[in-house]
Amino acid sequence: MKKYNSVNKLSICILALVLFGCGQKEKKASTEIVLPYYNEATFTPHWLAKDSDELNDFHQIPEFSLVNQDGETITKKTLSGKIYVTNFFFTSCPGICPKMTTNLRLIQDAFLHDDDVLLLSHSVTPDFDSVPILKEYAQKKNVESGKWHLLTGDRDQIYSLGRNSYFVEEDLGLEKDNDDFLHTENVILVDQNGFIRGIYNGLNQASMTQLIEDIQTLKSKL
């Protein structure tokens, strides 16, 4: 009887280990981190596989041509195959912009030696924010050339990118034209194929920590 009980207990232990192992595998698979795709201003997530046919006609950042703090022309081609973080600011901003720039430096520093990750900050007062002014601002804020591009150029193009391409404003449902000032703390994550993969509060360090994690997730899918 004792021998039978020992065998029975051993069988139960083996069964428990098998079930526990399977459960762990199922849990790992079901909690795999995957970032959604976004294609409009409500930022409704679309959970798509990277080879989904829906991505053939999905919203991507369009072509553009702007100039950075070093006088270099930056286009969509510059970002080809790169993961990048983007926001909108102006150098004379006394409010949210300095805080955003400080927080974005966390992103810069986290990926400083990673050529696959870039940052773009678009000036919403490009008539004032000339190349020399952007250069001075970059030096003051420890912005690394080649890693973080402060952009100026055609105002209409910048505002169209902000409102119609990156959807950075939160005033959903309100019609705005280029005469309305663009000012927002939102930061956008774009993947290596030009798809929007996240929106973050640039004033919140916890949000920046999440952004760093999401960039690492995208890198793991390269």
mmCIF file of N, CA and C in Angstrom, residues 56-161:
data_model
loop_
_atom_site.group_PDB
_atom_site.id
_atom_site.type_symbol
_atom_site.label_atom_id
_atom_site.label_comp_id
_atom_site.label_asym_id
_atom_site.label_seq_id
_atom_site.Cartn_x
_atom_site.Cartn_y
_atom_site.Cartn_z
ATOM 1 N N ASN A 56 -0.743 47.732 -46.101
ATOM 2 C CA ASN A 56 -0.451 48.209 -47.460
ATOM 3 C C ASN A 56 -1.069 49.575 -47.730
ATOM 4 N N ASP A 57 -2.221 49.836 -47.108
ATOM 5 C CA ASP A 57 -2.907 51.116 -47.302
ATOM 6 C C ASP A 57 -3.039 51.890 -46.003
ATOM 7 N N PHE A 58 -2.231 51.556 -45.014
ATOM 8 C CA PHE A 58 -2.320 52.189 -43.708
ATOM 9 C C PHE A 58 -1.555 53.508 -43.711
ATOM 10 N N HIS A 59 -1.981 54.412 -42.810
ATOM 11 C CA HIS A 59 -1.373 55.743 -42.738
ATOM 12 C C HIS A 59 0.121 55.665 -42.416
ATOM 13 N N GLN A 60 0.911 56.374 -43.227
ATOM 14 C CA GLN A 60 2.349 56.521 -42.993
ATOM 15 C C GLN A 60 2.722 57.993 -43.099
ATOM 16 N N ILE A 61 3.840 58.359 -42.474
ATOM 17 C CA ILE A 61 4.310 59.736 -42.552
ATOM 18 C C ILE A 61 4.735 60.020 -43.991
ATOM 19 N N PRO A 62 4.238 61.114 -44.583
ATOM 20 C CA PRO A 62 4.535 61.410 -45.996
ATOM 21 C C PRO A 62 5.921 62.015 -46.191
ATOM 22 N N GLU A 63 6.244 62.265 -47.441
ATOM 23 C CA GLU A 63 7.504 62.927 -47.776
ATOM 24 C C GLU A 63 7.519 64.347 -47.213
ATOM 25 N N PHE A 64 8.699 64.806 -46.829
ATOM 26 C CA PHE A 64 8.862 66.181 -46.361
ATOM 27 C C PHE A 64 10.306 66.594 -46.579
ATOM 28 N N SER A 65 10.570 67.881 -46.483
ATOM 29 C CA SER A 65 11.931 68.394 -46.610
ATOM 30 C C SER A 65 12.077 69.621 -45.708
ATOM 31 N N LEU A 66 12.907 69.490 -44.669
ATOM 32 C CA LEU A 66 13.146 70.568 -43.718
ATOM 33 C C LEU A 66 14.645 70.668 -43.443
ATOM 34 N N VAL A 67 15.042 71.674 -42.677
ATOM 35 C CA VAL A 67 16.463 71.923 -42.421
ATOM 36 C C VAL A 67 16.728 71.853 -40.924
ATOM 37 N N ASN A 68 17.834 71.213 -40.533
ATOM 38 C CA ASN A 68 18.133 71.079 -39.106
ATOM 39 C C ASN A 68 19.082 72.170 -38.613
ATOM 40 N N GLN A 69 19.477 72.067 -37.352
ATOM 41 C CA GLN A 69 20.287 73.093 -36.702
ATOM 42 C C GLN A 69 21.692 73.212 -37.291
ATOM 43 N N ASP A 70 22.099 72.236 -38.090
ATOM 44 C CA ASP A 70 23.409 72.281 -38.737
ATOM 45 C C ASP A 70 23.313 72.699 -40.198
ATOM 46 N N GLY A 71 22.104 73.113 -40.617
ATOM 47 C CA GLY A 71 21.914 73.537 -41.993
ATOM 48 C C GLY A 71 21.766 72.384 -42.967
ATOM 49 N N GLU A 72 21.583 71.173 -42.454
ATOM 50 C CA GLU A 72 21.436 69.995 -43.304
ATOM 51 C C GLU A 72 19.964 69.769 -43.656
ATOM 52 N N THR A 73 19.714 69.329 -44.873
ATOM 53 C CA THR A 73 18.353 69.014 -45.292
ATOM 54 C C THR A 73 17.970 67.629 -44.780
ATOM 55 N N ILE A 74 16.844 67.579 -44.086
ATOM 56 C CA ILE A 74 16.332 66.328 -43.526
ATOM 57 C C ILE A 74 15.042 65.968 -44.254
ATOM 58 N N THR A 75 14.987 64.764 -44.793
ATOM 59 C CA THR A 75 13.813 64.304 -45.537
ATOM 60 C C THR A 75 13.363 62.947 -44.988
ATOM 61 N N LYS A 76 12.299 62.443 -45.564
ATOM 62 C CA LYS A 76 11.835 61.109 -45.166
ATOM 63 C C LYS A 76 12.922 60.065 -45.431
ATOM 64 N N LYS A 77 13.706 60.283 -46.475
ATOM 65 C CA LYS A 77 14.780 59.346 -46.800
ATOM 66 C C LYS A 77 15.812 59.281 -45.678
ATOM 67 N N THR A 78 16.056 60.418 -44.998
ATOM 68 C CA THR A 78 16.992 60.454 -43.866
ATOM 69 C C THR A 78 16.576 59.456 -42.789
ATOM 70 N N LEU A 79 15.264 59.246 -42.670
ATOM 71 C CA LEU A 79 14.708 58.418 -41.598
ATOM 72 C C LEU A 79 14.442 56.986 -42.032
ATOM 73 N N SER A 80 14.776 56.667 -43.271
ATOM 74 C CA SER A 80 14.495 55.331 -43.788
ATOM 75 C C SER A 80 15.157 54.255 -42.934
ATOM 76 N N GLY A 81 14.365 53.320 -42.456
ATOM 77 C CA GLY A 81 14.874 52.238 -41.629
ATOM 78 C C GLY A 81 15.172 52.623 -40.198
ATOM 79 N N LYS A 82 14.825 53.878 -39.807
ATOM 80 C CA LYS A 82 15.091 54.360 -38.456
ATOM 81 C C LYS A 82 13.802 54.404 -37.627
ATOM 82 N N ILE A 83 13.936 54.140 -36.344
ATOM 83 C CA ILE A 83 12.877 54.420 -35.381
ATOM 84 C C ILE A 83 13.102 55.844 -34.911
ATOM 85 N N TYR A 84 12.035 56.655 -34.859
ATOM 86 C CA TYR A 84 12.269 58.019 -34.379
ATOM 87 C C TYR A 84 11.126 58.544 -33.522
ATOM 88 N N VAL A 85 11.506 59.510 -32.688
ATOM 89 C CA VAL A 85 10.590 60.184 -31.772
ATOM 90 C C VAL A 85 10.465 61.620 -32.244
ATOM 91 N N THR A 86 9.240 62.149 -32.281
ATOM 92 C CA THR A 86 9.072 63.502 -32.800
ATOM 93 C C THR A 86 8.119 64.330 -31.953
ATOM 94 N N ASN A 87 8.375 65.651 -31.938
ATOM 95 C CA ASN A 87 7.485 66.575 -31.237
ATOM 96 C C ASN A 87 7.535 67.931 -31.917
ATOM 97 N N PHE A 88 6.774 68.888 -31.380
ATOM 98 C CA PHE A 88 6.700 70.238 -31.949
ATOM 99 C C PHE A 88 6.942 71.237 -30.823
ATOM 100 N N PHE A 89 7.770 72.260 -31.101
ATOM 101 C CA PHE A 89 8.206 73.170 -30.050
ATOM 102 C C PHE A 89 8.564 74.513 -30.674
ATOM 103 N N PHE A 90 9.011 75.479 -29.864
ATOM 104 C CA PHE A 90 9.668 76.680 -30.385
ATOM 105 C C PHE A 90 10.653 77.187 -29.339
ATOM 106 N N THR A 91 11.747 77.752 -29.803
ATOM 107 C CA THR A 91 12.873 78.050 -28.912
ATOM 108 C C THR A 91 12.559 79.128 -27.894
ATOM 109 N N SER A 92 11.623 80.031 -28.208
ATOM 110 C CA SER A 92 11.295 81.122 -27.281
ATOM 111 C C SER A 92 10.147 80.774 -26.343
ATOM 112 N N CYS A 93 9.709 79.527 -26.377
ATOM 113 C CA CYS A 93 8.598 79.078 -25.530
ATOM 114 C C CYS A 93 8.990 79.150 -24.057
ATOM 115 N N PRO A 94 8.185 79.851 -23.235
ATOM 116 C CA PRO A 94 8.493 79.954 -21.806
ATOM 117 C C PRO A 94 7.792 78.887 -20.968
ATOM 118 N N GLY A 95 6.930 78.091 -21.609
ATOM 119 C CA GLY A 95 6.087 77.169 -20.855
ATOM 120 C C GLY A 95 6.511 75.718 -20.955
ATOM 121 N N ILE A 96 5.813 74.937 -21.787
ATOM 122 C CA ILE A 96 5.996 73.488 -21.801
ATOM 123 C C ILE A 96 7.245 73.030 -22.541
ATOM 124 N N CYS A 97 7.734 73.825 -23.479
ATOM 125 C CA CYS A 97 8.827 73.368 -24.348
ATOM 126 C C CYS A 97 10.124 73.052 -23.599
ATOM 127 N N PRO A 98 10.590 73.908 -22.680
ATOM 128 C CA PRO A 98 11.825 73.560 -21.962
ATOM 129 C C PRO A 98 11.726 72.240 -21.211
ATOM 130 N N LYS A 99 10.591 71.985 -20.589
ATOM 131 C CA LYS A 99 10.393 70.736 -19.866
ATOM 132 C C LYS A 99 10.386 69.551 -20.823
ATOM 133 N N MET A 100 9.724 69.711 -21.965
ATOM 134 C CA MET A 100 9.705 68.645 -22.955
ATOM 135 C C MET A 100 11.104 68.335 -23.454
ATOM 136 N N THR A 101 11.870 69.392 -23.733
ATOM 137 C CA THR A 101 13.232 69.200 -24.223
ATOM 138 C C THR A 101 14.077 68.457 -23.198
ATOM 139 N N THR A 102 13.931 68.817 -21.933
ATOM 140 C CA THR A 102 14.662 68.127 -20.869
ATOM 141 C C THR A 102 14.285 66.649 -20.819
ATOM 142 N N ASN A 103 12.992 66.355 -20.931
ATOM 143 C CA ASN A 103 12.542 64.964 -20.877
ATOM 144 C C ASN A 103 12.967 64.185 -22.118
ATOM 145 N N LEU A 104 12.953 64.829 -23.269
ATOM 146 C CA LEU A 104 13.382 64.148 -24.488
ATOM 147 C C LEU A 104 14.878 63.840 -24.462
ATOM 148 N N ARG A 105 15.620 64.600 -23.677
ATOM 149 C CA ARG A 105 17.042 64.296 -23.546
ATOM 150 C C ARG A 105 17.243 62.924 -22.892
ATOM 151 N N LEU A 106 16.281 62.468 -22.107
ATOM 152 C CA LEU A 106 16.333 61.117 -21.560
ATOM 153 C C LEU A 106 16.325 60.086 -22.681
ATOM 154 N N ILE A 107 15.536 60.348 -23.712
ATOM 155 C CA ILE A 107 15.477 59.453 -24.871
ATOM 156 C C ILE A 107 16.796 59.510 -25.624
ATOM 157 N N GLN A 108 17.290 60.735 -25.839
ATOM 158 C CA GLN A 108 18.563 60.905 -26.535
ATOM 159 C C GLN A 108 19.669 60.120 -25.824
ATOM 160 N N ASP A 109 19.758 60.292 -24.518
ATOM 161 C CA ASP A 109 20.840 59.666 -23.765
ATOM 162 C C ASP A 109 20.709 58.144 -23.724
ATOM 163 N N ALA A 110 19.469 57.659 -23.704
ATOM 164 C CA ALA A 110 19.244 56.208 -23.648
ATOM 165 C C ALA A 110 19.694 55.517 -24.930
ATOM 166 N N PHE A 111 19.648 56.246 -26.056
ATOM 167 C CA PHE A 111 19.987 55.646 -27.356
ATOM 168 C C PHE A 111 21.093 56.436 -28.065
ATOM 169 N N LEU A 112 21.936 57.078 -27.271
ATOM 170 C CA LEU A 112 22.944 57.992 -27.810
ATOM 171 C C LEU A 112 23.847 57.325 -28.837
ATOM 172 N N HIS A 113 24.212 56.090 -28.602
ATOM 173 C CA HIS A 113 25.139 55.393 -29.500
ATOM 174 C C HIS A 113 24.421 54.355 -30.374
ATOM 175 N N ASP A 114 23.127 54.520 -30.506
ATOM 176 C CA ASP A 114 22.312 53.602 -31.307
ATOM 177 C C ASP A 114 21.892 54.304 -32.595
ATOM 178 N N ASP A 115 22.481 53.908 -33.706
ATOM 179 C CA ASP A 115 22.214 54.567 -34.983
ATOM 180 C C ASP A 115 20.809 54.300 -35.520
ATOM 181 N N ASP A 116 20.097 53.357 -34.909
ATOM 182 C CA ASP A 116 18.747 53.016 -35.391
ATOM 183 C C ASP A 116 17.667 53.926 -34.811
ATOM 184 N N VAL A 117 18.044 54.805 -33.875
ATOM 185 C CA VAL A 117 17.056 55.651 -33.192
ATOM 186 C C VAL A 117 17.437 57.119 -33.323
ATOM 187 N N LEU A 118 16.460 57.946 -33.754
ATOM 188 C CA LEU A 118 16.678 59.386 -33.917
ATOM 189 C C LEU A 118 15.563 60.162 -33.220
ATOM 190 N N LEU A 119 15.787 61.476 -33.055
ATOM 191 C CA LEU A 119 14.766 62.380 -32.529
ATOM 192 C C LEU A 119 14.608 63.547 -33.493
ATOM 193 N N LEU A 120 13.354 64.012 -33.656
ATOM 194 C CA LEU A 120 13.038 65.171 -34.490
ATOM 195 C C LEU A 120 12.169 66.127 -33.697
ATOM 196 N N SER A 121 12.559 67.395 -33.649
ATOM 197 C CA SER A 121 11.725 68.423 -33.021
ATOM 198 C C SER A 121 11.472 69.516 -34.048
ATOM 199 N N HIS A 122 10.196 69.740 -34.377
ATOM 200 C CA HIS A 122 9.813 70.715 -35.392
ATOM 201 C C HIS A 122 9.489 72.059 -34.757
ATOM 202 N N SER A 123 10.084 73.121 -35.240
ATOM 203 C CA SER A 123 9.741 74.450 -34.739
ATOM 204 C C SER A 123 8.405 74.903 -35.320
ATOM 205 N N VAL A 124 7.521 75.378 -34.447
ATOM 206 C CA VAL A 124 6.230 75.892 -34.904
ATOM 207 C C VAL A 124 6.298 77.408 -35.138
ATOM 208 N N THR A 125 7.487 77.984 -34.935
ATOM 209 C CA THR A 125 7.730 79.395 -35.297
ATOM 210 C C THR A 125 8.966 79.442 -36.192
ATOM 211 N N PRO A 126 8.880 78.807 -37.365
ATOM 212 C CA PRO A 126 10.068 78.691 -38.214
ATOM 213 C C PRO A 126 10.581 80.029 -38.748
ATOM 214 N N ASP A 127 9.711 81.032 -38.842
ATOM 215 C CA ASP A 127 10.171 82.343 -39.304
ATOM 216 C C ASP A 127 11.156 82.963 -38.318
ATOM 217 N N PHE A 128 10.994 82.638 -37.037
ATOM 218 C CA PHE A 128 11.912 83.137 -36.010
ATOM 219 C C PHE A 128 13.057 82.162 -35.767
ATOM 220 N N ASP A 129 12.724 80.865 -35.739
ATOM 221 C CA ASP A 129 13.727 79.841 -35.422
ATOM 222 C C ASP A 129 14.554 79.493 -36.659
ATOM 223 N N SER A 130 15.495 80.368 -36.953
ATOM 224 C CA SER A 130 16.413 80.153 -38.059
ATOM 225 C C SER A 130 17.446 79.093 -37.682
ATOM 226 N N VAL A 131 18.267 78.690 -38.645
ATOM 227 C CA VAL A 131 19.314 77.701 -38.375
ATOM 228 C C VAL A 131 20.255 78.161 -37.251
ATOM 229 N N PRO A 132 20.746 79.408 -37.256
ATOM 230 C CA PRO A 132 21.627 79.834 -36.158
ATOM 231 C C PRO A 132 20.955 79.815 -34.782
ATOM 232 N N ILE A 133 19.681 80.177 -34.738
ATOM 233 C CA ILE A 133 18.965 80.165 -33.459
ATOM 234 C C ILE A 133 18.769 78.736 -32.975
ATOM 235 N N LEU A 134 18.450 77.834 -33.891
ATOM 236 C CA LEU A 134 18.309 76.421 -33.520
ATOM 237 C C LEU A 134 19.647 75.852 -33.045
ATOM 238 N N LYS A 135 20.726 76.274 -33.696
ATOM 239 C CA LYS A 135 22.056 75.799 -33.307
ATOM 240 C C LYS A 135 22.404 76.262 -31.891
ATOM 241 N N GLU A 136 22.111 77.507 -31.599
ATOM 242 C CA GLU A 136 22.365 78.044 -30.266
ATOM 243 C C GLU A 136 21.532 77.308 -29.221
ATOM 244 N N TYR A 137 20.261 77.049 -29.550
ATOM 245 C CA TYR A 137 19.372 76.324 -28.646
ATOM 246 C C TYR A 137 19.892 74.904 -28.413
ATOM 247 N N ALA A 138 20.359 74.267 -29.478
ATOM 248 C CA ALA A 138 20.877 72.907 -29.374
ATOM 249 C C ALA A 138 22.080 72.847 -28.444
ATOM 250 N N GLN A 139 22.955 73.809 -28.564
ATOM 251 C CA GLN A 139 24.138 73.845 -27.703
ATOM 252 C C GLN A 139 23.759 74.083 -26.243
ATOM 253 N N LYS A 140 22.784 74.948 -26.038
ATOM 254 C CA LYS A 140 22.343 75.262 -24.681
ATOM 255 C C LYS A 140 21.665 74.063 -24.018
ATOM 256 N N LYS A 141 20.948 73.269 -24.820
ATOM 257 C CA LYS A 141 20.160 72.154 -24.280
ATOM 258 C C LYS A 141 20.851 70.794 -24.419
ATOM 259 N N ASN A 142 22.127 70.813 -24.833
ATOM 260 C CA ASN A 142 22.885 69.566 -24.993
ATOM 261 C C ASN A 142 22.243 68.602 -25.982
ATOM 262 N N VAL A 143 21.757 69.163 -27.087
ATOM 263 C CA VAL A 143 21.190 68.358 -28.169
ATOM 264 C C VAL A 143 22.333 67.877 -29.062
ATOM 265 N N GLU A 144 22.429 66.571 -29.277
ATOM 266 C CA GLU A 144 23.517 65.981 -30.048
ATOM 267 C C GLU A 144 23.214 66.023 -31.545
ATOM 268 N N SER A 145 24.094 66.677 -32.305
ATOM 269 C CA SER A 145 23.953 66.712 -33.766
ATOM 270 C C SER A 145 24.036 65.292 -34.325
ATOM 271 N N GLY A 146 23.216 65.022 -35.320
ATOM 272 C CA GLY A 146 23.191 63.704 -35.934
ATOM 273 C C GLY A 146 22.255 62.738 -35.238
ATOM 274 N N LYS A 147 21.994 62.976 -33.956
ATOM 275 C CA LYS A 147 21.069 62.138 -33.197
ATOM 276 C C LYS A 147 19.707 62.802 -33.068
ATOM 277 N N TRP A 148 19.733 64.123 -32.842
ATOM 278 C CA TRP A 148 18.498 64.869 -32.580
ATOM 279 C C TRP A 148 18.464 66.071 -33.519
ATOM 280 N N HIS A 149 17.498 66.063 -34.425
ATOM 281 C CA HIS A 149 17.377 67.115 -35.430
ATOM 282 C C HIS A 149 16.319 68.143 -34.997
ATOM 283 N N LEU A 150 16.739 69.392 -34.822
ATOM 284 C CA LEU A 150 15.806 70.492 -34.587
ATOM 285 C C LEU A 150 15.497 71.097 -35.949
ATOM 286 N N LEU A 151 14.228 71.069 -36.342
ATOM 287 C CA LEU A 151 13.873 71.359 -37.732
ATOM 288 C C LEU A 151 13.164 72.692 -37.914
ATOM 289 N N THR A 152 13.515 73.385 -38.987
ATOM 290 C CA THR A 152 12.832 74.601 -39.410
ATOM 291 C C THR A 152 12.595 74.503 -40.917
ATOM 292 N N GLY A 153 11.808 75.444 -41.425
ATOM 293 C CA GLY A 153 11.503 75.402 -42.857
ATOM 294 C C GLY A 153 10.167 76.038 -43.142
ATOM 295 N N ASP A 154 9.475 75.511 -44.133
ATOM 296 C CA ASP A 154 8.188 76.056 -44.550
ATOM 297 C C ASP A 154 7.127 75.843 -43.467
ATOM 298 N N ARG A 155 6.501 76.926 -43.034
ATOM 299 C CA ARG A 155 5.534 76.848 -41.941
ATOM 300 C C ARG A 155 4.342 75.963 -42.292
ATOM 301 N N ASP A 156 3.809 76.104 -43.496
ATOM 302 C CA ASP A 156 2.649 75.312 -43.890
ATOM 303 C C ASP A 156 2.965 73.816 -43.847
ATOM 304 N N GLN A 157 4.168 73.477 -44.284
ATOM 305 C CA GLN A 157 4.562 72.073 -44.280
ATOM 306 C C GLN A 157 4.660 71.533 -42.856
ATOM 307 N N ILE A 158 5.250 72.316 -41.969
ATOM 308 C CA ILE A 158 5.402 71.884 -40.576
ATOM 309 C C ILE A 158 4.048 71.708 -39.904
ATOM 310 N N TYR A 159 3.147 72.649 -40.124
ATOM 311 C CA TYR A 159 1.822 72.567 -39.491
ATOM 312 C C TYR A 159 0.997 71.414 -40.076
ATOM 313 N N SER A 160 1.148 71.183 -41.365
ATOM 314 C CA SER A 160 0.448 70.060 -41.974
ATOM 315 C C SER A 160 0.974 68.735 -41.427
ATOM 316 N N LEU A 161 2.284 68.641 -41.248
ATOM 317 C CA LEU A 161 2.853 67.433 -40.648
ATOM 318 C C LEU A 161 2.293 67.217 -39.248
#
